[in-house]
Amino acid sequence: MEDLKEHQSQSHAEEDENEIVTENTAFVHGEPLQDAVGPPKVDSEMEILHEKVKKQIIKEGHGHKPSKYSTCFLHYRAWAESTNHKFDDTWHEQQPLELVLGKEKKEMTGLAMGVSSMKSGERALLHVGWELGYGKEGSFSFPNVPPMADILYEVELIGFDETKEGKARGDMTVEERIGAADRRKMDGNSLFKEDKLEEAMQQYEMAIAYMGDDFMFQLFGKYRDMALAVKNPCHLNMAACLIKLKRYEEAIGHCSIVLSEDENNVKAMFRRGKARAELGQTDAAREDFQKARKYAPEDKAIARELRMLAEHDKAIYQRQKEIYKGIFGPRPEPKPKRSGWLIRLWEWLLSLFYFIFRRERVKAD
């Protein structure tokens, strides 16, 4: 697939189902919704990987499993099992973990065992004994883990690079990291064309992992431009996938990341506007579309979205009018003033009595 480059002056917001060079950013795809209530409830069969490591699959993956020394990219949440205290969350930090199997830190031994049993795209709940976690002493710095704490990990393996594919990120030159990310982006574009959205997002997220904040912070000039030319399209393409999957909040986050680097990116504004409109955030969506129109005044897709918002607002207004009309009822017709004929009759009778009285009095005189 042809490399899709992000050029601010040439950005085009119109959607093309066969191309994905548009918009999305680095939040984690597939973030579970159960975080607010602690570890997810999983009913699948318990698989024993080791005396101190057990696994329950939440979502099946695809392909093969990573081998020793593979560089794995994953997201995870971690809780102390006895208290349900969450002490780590890469989803929240929006930064996947890079884990080289066989070279992991001691406290991640159990996590690495679980990851080595997973396939790309798989999500699982790992039960890890304290002996293969933070040990007898625990950790009183970051993360804060109690002594002898068994751990629950909710893990998603985004993907992995086999050892034959090269070095770990930390050992790569700038050009090598950007090149590795670009290859992942191209793989993601091919999967997107085949409508394999989950697999495409895994590739985009692995590409983004090569362009982490620690790496971007060190880049200036042409190297930063080279990295952003790969990173921003991956975010935008992630957003395109997420909008198709109706995961609008995540899509908004990805577009916002692009706009933090390139505030005039038309595609990011357009996609964020679409996601906001789907969530009913019409004022914010209109603001995105109107700003996008300043940079792409002839774009028909932007004009269409603004027209749809205007029609939506008009329909809401008419509906509200009907509701209020039903509550208060029709305005009462002014009642005609009551006739004064009784008053006039009474006045006439008084006049008549006065006339008769006067005449009788004259006769008496």
Short mmCIF file of C-alpha atoms in Angstrom, two decimals:
data_model
loop_
_atom_site.label_atom_id
_atom_site.label_comp_id
_atom_site.label_asym_id
_atom_site.label_seq_id
_atom_site.Cartn_x
_atom_site.Cartn_y
_atom_site.Cartn_z
CA MET A 1 0.00 0.00 0.00
CA GLU A 2 1.25 3.44 -0.85
CA ASP A 3 2.76 5.28 2.11
CA LEU A 4 0.22 7.75 3.38
CA LYS A 5 1.93 10.96 4.35
CA GLU A 6 0.54 13.68 6.58
CA HIS A 7 1.05 17.13 5.05
CA GLN A 8 -0.74 19.95 6.80
CA SER A 9 -1.27 21.96 3.62
CA GLN A 10 -2.59 18.95 1.71
CA SER A 11 -4.76 17.37 4.40
CA HIS A 12 -8.06 16.12 3.12
CA ALA A 13 -10.88 15.30 5.48
CA GLU A 14 -13.13 13.36 3.15
CA GLU A 15 -13.43 9.72 4.17
CA ASP A 16 -12.27 7.04 1.81
CA GLU A 17 -13.03 3.53 2.99
CA ASN A 18 -10.03 2.21 1.06
CA GLU A 19 -7.52 4.57 2.60
CA ILE A 20 -6.68 5.22 6.17
CA VAL A 21 -4.27 8.00 6.05
CA THR A 22 -6.28 10.22 8.26
CA GLU A 23 -6.55 10.23 11.94
CA ASN A 24 -6.22 8.64 15.34
CA THR A 25 -3.92 8.65 18.29
CA ALA A 26 -2.29 6.72 20.96
CA PHE A 27 -4.73 5.55 23.47
CA VAL A 28 -4.91 1.88 24.06
CA HIS A 29 -7.26 -0.02 21.89
CA GLY A 30 -9.52 -2.43 23.63
CA GLU A 31 -9.43 -0.79 27.02
CA PRO A 32 -11.78 -2.80 29.24
CA LEU A 33 -14.73 -1.12 30.84
CA GLN A 34 -14.48 -2.89 34.20
CA ASP A 35 -11.59 -0.86 35.57
CA ALA A 36 -13.80 1.23 37.87
CA VAL A 37 -14.77 -1.87 39.87
CA GLY A 38 -11.37 -3.57 40.06
CA PRO A 39 -10.07 -6.61 38.18
CA PRO A 40 -12.37 -8.02 35.47
CA LYS A 41 -14.62 -10.95 36.28
CA VAL A 42 -13.53 -13.86 34.08
CA ASP A 43 -15.35 -17.19 33.77
CA SER A 44 -12.99 -18.95 31.37
CA GLU A 45 -11.03 -22.05 32.32
CA MET A 46 -7.93 -21.60 34.49
CA GLU A 47 -4.72 -22.62 32.70
CA ILE A 48 -1.76 -23.48 34.93
CA LEU A 49 1.45 -22.13 33.38
CA HIS A 50 3.57 -22.58 36.49
CA GLU A 51 2.98 -23.40 40.12
CA LYS A 52 2.76 -19.65 40.76
CA VAL A 53 1.34 -18.43 37.44
CA LYS A 54 -2.18 -19.14 36.17
CA LYS A 55 -4.03 -17.67 33.23
CA GLN A 56 -7.64 -17.08 32.17
CA ILE A 57 -8.28 -15.90 28.62
CA ILE A 58 -10.55 -12.87 28.24
CA LYS A 59 -10.19 -12.52 24.45
CA GLU A 60 -8.55 -14.91 22.02
CA GLY A 61 -5.57 -13.76 19.99
CA HIS A 62 -4.24 -14.87 16.62
CA GLY A 63 -1.04 -16.21 15.08
CA HIS A 64 1.78 -17.80 17.04
CA LYS A 65 3.30 -17.11 20.45
CA PRO A 66 6.49 -15.13 21.06
CA SER A 67 9.72 -17.03 21.55
CA LYS A 68 12.50 -16.32 24.04
CA TYR A 69 14.16 -12.92 23.58
CA SER A 70 11.23 -11.63 21.52
CA THR A 71 10.47 -7.96 22.11
CA CYS A 72 6.83 -7.82 23.25
CA PHE A 73 4.61 -4.77 23.39
CA LEU A 74 1.78 -4.97 25.87
CA HIS A 75 -0.67 -3.07 27.99
CA TYR A 76 -1.56 -4.18 31.47
CA ARG A 77 -3.23 -3.27 34.73
CA ALA A 78 -1.99 -4.72 38.00
CA TRP A 79 -3.73 -5.20 41.34
CA ALA A 80 -2.67 -6.61 44.71
CA GLU A 81 -5.00 -9.60 44.81
CA SER A 82 -5.83 -9.44 48.53
CA THR A 83 -6.91 -5.78 48.52
CA ASN A 84 -7.82 -5.09 44.86
CA HIS A 85 -5.50 -2.06 45.09
CA LYS A 86 -4.45 -1.10 41.56
CA PHE A 87 -0.79 -0.14 41.50
CA ASP A 88 0.02 0.10 37.80
CA ASP A 89 -1.88 0.87 34.58
CA THR A 90 -0.21 1.40 31.21
CA TRP A 91 -3.60 2.04 29.61
CA HIS A 92 -4.02 5.05 31.84
CA GLU A 93 -0.49 6.23 31.05
CA GLN A 94 -1.14 5.71 27.31
CA GLN A 95 2.26 4.08 27.01
CA PRO A 96 2.66 0.36 26.18
CA LEU A 97 5.33 -1.62 27.98
CA GLU A 98 8.23 -3.10 26.04
CA LEU A 99 9.22 -6.44 27.50
CA VAL A 100 12.05 -8.60 26.18
CA LEU A 101 11.26 -12.18 27.18
CA GLY A 102 14.13 -13.69 29.13
CA LYS A 103 15.54 -10.24 29.99
CA GLU A 104 12.69 -8.93 32.10
CA LYS A 105 13.12 -7.37 35.54
CA LYS A 106 12.93 -9.80 38.44
CA GLU A 107 9.57 -8.46 39.65
CA MET A 108 8.09 -9.12 36.19
CA THR A 109 9.09 -12.79 36.02
CA GLY A 110 5.51 -14.01 36.45
CA LEU A 111 4.17 -11.42 34.01
CA ALA A 112 6.72 -12.52 31.39
CA MET A 113 5.71 -16.17 31.84
CA GLY A 114 2.12 -15.23 31.16
CA VAL A 115 3.00 -13.10 28.13
CA SER A 116 5.09 -15.91 26.62
CA SER A 117 1.91 -18.05 26.52
CA MET A 118 -0.15 -15.43 24.68
CA LYS A 119 -0.81 -14.63 21.02
CA SER A 120 -0.97 -11.21 19.43
CA GLY A 121 -4.24 -9.50 20.30
CA GLU A 122 -4.93 -11.85 23.19
CA ARG A 123 -6.17 -10.43 26.47
CA ALA A 124 -5.90 -12.45 29.65
CA LEU A 125 -6.12 -12.33 33.42
CA LEU A 126 -2.93 -13.59 35.08
CA HIS A 127 -2.74 -14.80 38.67
CA VAL A 128 0.87 -14.44 39.84
CA GLY A 129 2.20 -15.52 43.24
CA TRP A 130 4.28 -13.04 45.21
CA GLU A 131 7.40 -15.17 44.74
CA LEU A 132 7.40 -14.28 41.00
CA GLY A 133 6.24 -10.71 41.59
CA TYR A 134 7.53 -8.09 44.01
CA GLY A 135 8.64 -10.68 46.55
CA LYS A 136 8.61 -10.81 50.29
CA GLU A 137 9.45 -7.14 50.76
CA GLY A 138 7.11 -5.68 48.17
CA SER A 139 7.81 -2.19 46.85
CA PHE A 140 7.47 1.08 48.74
CA SER A 141 8.45 3.37 45.89
CA PHE A 142 6.70 3.30 42.51
CA PRO A 143 4.79 1.14 42.08
CA ASN A 144 3.62 0.77 45.65
CA VAL A 145 3.11 -2.95 46.25
CA PRO A 146 2.50 -4.51 49.69
CA PRO A 147 4.87 -7.20 51.03
CA MET A 148 4.13 -10.78 49.91
CA ALA A 149 1.38 -9.55 47.56
CA ASP A 150 -0.06 -11.99 45.05
CA ILE A 151 -0.80 -10.07 41.86
CA LEU A 152 -3.59 -9.98 39.31
CA TYR A 153 -2.58 -8.74 35.86
CA GLU A 154 -5.03 -7.86 33.13
CA VAL A 155 -2.78 -8.06 30.08
CA GLU A 156 -3.19 -7.44 26.37
CA LEU A 157 -0.36 -8.50 24.07
CA ILE A 158 -0.39 -5.91 21.31
CA GLY A 159 2.26 -7.73 19.30
CA PHE A 160 5.93 -8.69 19.29
CA ASP A 161 9.09 -8.61 17.23
CA GLU A 162 11.02 -11.86 16.98
CA THR A 163 14.71 -11.72 17.79
CA LYS A 164 15.56 -12.20 14.12
CA GLU A 165 13.89 -8.89 13.30
CA GLY A 166 16.57 -6.89 15.04
CA LYS A 167 17.39 -5.10 18.28
CA ALA A 168 15.32 -3.91 21.19
CA ARG A 169 14.18 -0.32 20.87
CA GLY A 170 16.74 0.97 23.35
CA ASP A 171 19.59 -0.38 21.22
CA MET A 172 18.34 1.08 17.94
CA THR A 173 19.50 4.26 16.24
CA VAL A 174 16.92 6.96 15.53
CA GLU A 175 16.69 5.90 11.89
CA GLU A 176 16.23 2.25 12.84
CA ARG A 177 13.41 3.03 15.25
CA ILE A 178 11.60 5.23 12.77
CA GLY A 179 12.07 2.60 10.06
CA ALA A 180 10.71 -0.18 12.31
CA ALA A 181 7.69 1.98 13.18
CA ASP A 182 7.08 2.78 9.52
CA ARG A 183 7.06 -0.91 8.60
CA ARG A 184 4.44 -1.53 11.29
CA LYS A 185 2.37 1.34 9.96
CA MET A 186 2.46 -0.10 6.44
CA ASP A 187 1.41 -3.52 7.77
CA GLY A 188 -1.46 -1.83 9.58
CA ASN A 189 -2.58 -0.06 6.42
CA SER A 190 -2.70 -3.37 4.56
CA LEU A 191 -4.79 -4.96 7.33
CA PHE A 192 -7.12 -1.97 7.39
CA LYS A 193 -7.76 -2.39 3.67
CA GLU A 194 -8.83 -5.94 4.42
CA ASP A 195 -11.16 -4.60 7.14
CA LYS A 196 -9.16 -6.38 9.84
CA LEU A 197 -9.51 -3.49 12.23
CA GLU A 198 -8.29 -5.11 15.46
CA GLU A 199 -5.18 -6.49 13.77
CA ALA A 200 -4.55 -3.15 12.07
CA MET A 201 -4.75 -1.33 15.41
CA GLN A 202 -2.21 -3.73 16.91
CA GLN A 203 0.27 -2.78 14.19
CA TYR A 204 -0.40 0.94 14.59
CA GLU A 205 0.02 0.73 18.33
CA MET A 206 3.29 -1.15 18.02
CA ALA A 207 4.48 1.55 15.63
CA ILE A 208 3.49 4.19 18.16
CA ALA A 209 5.35 2.28 20.87
CA TYR A 210 8.58 2.85 18.92
CA MET A 211 7.81 6.58 19.06
CA GLY A 212 7.25 6.81 22.84
CA ASP A 213 7.43 10.06 24.78
CA ASP A 214 10.90 9.27 26.09
CA PHE A 215 12.13 8.91 22.51
CA MET A 216 10.27 11.92 21.05
CA PHE A 217 11.55 14.16 23.82
CA GLN A 218 15.10 13.66 22.57
CA LEU A 219 14.37 14.54 18.95
CA PHE A 220 14.78 17.92 17.27
CA GLY A 221 14.73 19.27 13.76
CA LYS A 222 14.53 16.83 10.87
CA TYR A 223 14.54 13.75 13.12
CA ARG A 224 11.50 14.94 15.00
CA ASP A 225 9.77 15.71 11.69
CA MET A 226 10.64 12.22 10.41
CA ALA A 227 9.24 10.61 13.55
CA LEU A 228 6.02 12.65 13.49
CA ALA A 229 5.52 11.78 9.81
CA VAL A 230 5.14 8.16 10.97
CA LYS A 231 3.59 8.63 14.41
CA ASN A 232 0.76 11.04 13.55
CA PRO A 233 -0.65 8.97 10.66
CA CYS A 234 -0.68 5.95 12.98
CA HIS A 235 -2.70 7.90 15.53
CA LEU A 236 -5.05 9.11 12.82
CA ASN A 237 -5.46 5.64 11.40
CA MET A 238 -6.16 4.29 14.87
CA ALA A 239 -8.94 6.88 15.13
CA ALA A 240 -10.39 5.74 11.82
CA CYS A 241 -10.54 2.16 13.12
CA LEU A 242 -12.05 3.20 16.43
CA ILE A 243 -14.77 5.28 14.80
CA LYS A 244 -15.71 2.26 12.71
CA LEU A 245 -15.85 0.22 15.91
CA LYS A 246 -18.00 2.93 17.59
CA ARG A 247 -15.35 3.55 20.27
CA TYR A 248 -15.66 7.30 19.99
CA GLU A 249 -14.03 8.41 23.24
CA GLU A 250 -10.80 6.63 22.32
CA ALA A 251 -10.91 8.13 18.82
CA ILE A 252 -11.23 11.61 20.31
CA GLY A 253 -8.17 10.98 22.44
CA HIS A 254 -6.06 9.93 19.47
CA CYS A 255 -7.07 12.95 17.42
CA SER A 256 -6.29 15.24 20.35
CA ILE A 257 -2.76 13.82 20.54
CA VAL A 258 -2.19 14.68 16.88
CA LEU A 259 -3.59 18.18 17.40
CA SER A 260 -1.22 18.71 20.33
CA GLU A 261 1.63 18.29 17.83
CA ASP A 262 -0.06 19.81 14.78
CA GLU A 263 -2.87 22.15 15.80
CA ASN A 264 -3.96 22.77 12.21
CA ASN A 265 -4.24 19.13 11.14
CA VAL A 266 -7.50 19.05 9.18
CA LYS A 267 -7.93 15.29 9.34
CA ALA A 268 -7.55 15.23 13.10
CA MET A 269 -10.12 18.01 13.47
CA PHE A 270 -12.51 16.28 11.11
CA ARG A 271 -12.28 12.86 12.78
CA ARG A 272 -12.56 14.31 16.23
CA GLY A 273 -15.61 16.25 15.11
CA LYS A 274 -17.20 13.06 13.78
CA ALA A 275 -16.57 11.19 17.04
CA ARG A 276 -17.92 14.09 19.09
CA ALA A 277 -21.02 14.32 16.92
CA GLU A 278 -21.69 10.62 17.45
CA LEU A 279 -21.49 11.18 21.21
CA GLY A 280 -23.98 14.04 21.01
CA GLN A 281 -21.32 16.68 21.72
CA THR A 282 -22.71 18.89 18.96
CA ASP A 283 -21.19 22.21 20.05
CA ALA A 284 -17.69 20.75 20.30
CA ALA A 285 -18.17 18.88 17.00
CA ARG A 286 -19.30 22.05 15.24
CA GLU A 287 -16.25 23.87 16.55
CA ASP A 288 -13.95 21.18 15.12
CA PHE A 289 -15.70 21.18 11.73
CA GLN A 290 -15.72 24.97 11.49
CA LYS A 291 -12.03 25.16 12.25
CA ALA A 292 -11.33 22.42 9.71
CA ARG A 293 -13.31 24.35 7.10
CA LYS A 294 -10.98 27.35 7.52
CA TYR A 295 -8.09 25.24 6.26
CA ALA A 296 -10.10 23.24 3.71
CA PRO A 297 -12.95 25.53 2.60
CA GLU A 298 -13.80 23.44 -0.48
CA ASP A 299 -14.00 20.12 1.31
CA LYS A 300 -17.42 18.59 0.69
CA ALA A 301 -17.23 16.16 3.60
CA ILE A 302 -16.77 19.00 6.09
CA ALA A 303 -19.67 20.93 4.55
CA ARG A 304 -21.83 17.81 4.73
CA GLU A 305 -21.09 17.28 8.42
CA LEU A 306 -21.89 20.91 9.24
CA ARG A 307 -25.14 20.64 7.28
CA MET A 308 -26.09 17.50 9.18
CA LEU A 309 -25.42 19.25 12.49
CA ALA A 310 -27.61 22.17 11.43
CA GLU A 311 -30.42 19.78 10.48
CA HIS A 312 -30.00 17.99 13.79
CA ASP A 313 -30.28 21.26 15.71
CA LYS A 314 -33.39 22.23 13.76
CA ALA A 315 -35.02 18.87 14.50
CA ILE A 316 -34.21 19.25 18.21
CA TYR A 317 -35.74 22.73 18.23
CA GLN A 318 -38.96 21.53 16.60
CA ARG A 319 -39.17 18.62 19.02
CA GLN A 320 -38.75 20.95 21.99
CA LYS A 321 -41.47 23.23 20.67
CA GLU A 322 -43.87 20.29 20.53
CA ILE A 323 -42.91 19.20 24.03
CA TYR A 324 -43.48 22.65 25.52
CA LYS A 325 -46.71 23.02 23.61
CA GLY A 326 -47.91 19.76 25.16
CA ILE A 327 -46.94 20.89 28.65
CA PHE A 328 -48.52 24.32 28.63
CA GLY A 329 -51.31 23.73 26.12
CA PRO A 330 -52.43 26.22 23.47
CA ARG A 331 -52.53 29.87 24.40
CA PRO A 332 -56.03 30.71 25.66
CA GLU A 333 -58.18 32.84 23.34
CA PRO A 334 -59.05 36.23 24.82
CA LYS A 335 -62.57 36.14 26.17
CA PRO A 336 -64.94 38.81 24.84
CA LYS A 337 -65.81 41.41 27.40
CA ARG A 338 -69.12 40.84 29.06
CA SER A 339 -71.87 43.07 27.72
CA GLY A 340 -73.06 45.99 29.95
CA TRP A 341 -76.76 45.55 29.11
CA LEU A 342 -77.68 44.80 32.71
CA ILE A 343 -76.08 48.01 33.83
CA ARG A 344 -77.83 49.98 31.10
CA LEU A 345 -81.19 48.40 32.00
CA TRP A 346 -80.70 49.27 35.62
CA GLU A 347 -79.87 52.86 34.73
CA TRP A 348 -82.97 53.07 32.51
CA LEU A 349 -85.20 51.77 35.31
CA LEU A 350 -83.76 54.30 37.76
CA SER A 351 -84.40 57.07 35.26
CA LEU A 352 -87.95 55.87 34.77
CA PHE A 353 -88.63 55.74 38.53
CA TYR A 354 -87.17 59.22 38.92
CA PHE A 355 -89.35 60.55 36.10
CA ILE A 356 -92.52 59.04 37.62
CA PHE A 357 -91.58 60.33 41.06
CA ARG A 358 -91.08 63.87 39.74
CA ARG A 359 -94.35 63.86 37.86
CA GLU A 360 -96.37 62.71 40.91
CA ARG A 361 -94.72 65.36 43.02
CA VAL A 362 -95.65 68.10 40.58
CA LYS A 363 -99.28 66.93 40.62
CA ALA A 364 -99.32 67.03 44.40
CA ASP A 365 -98.03 70.59 44.43
#
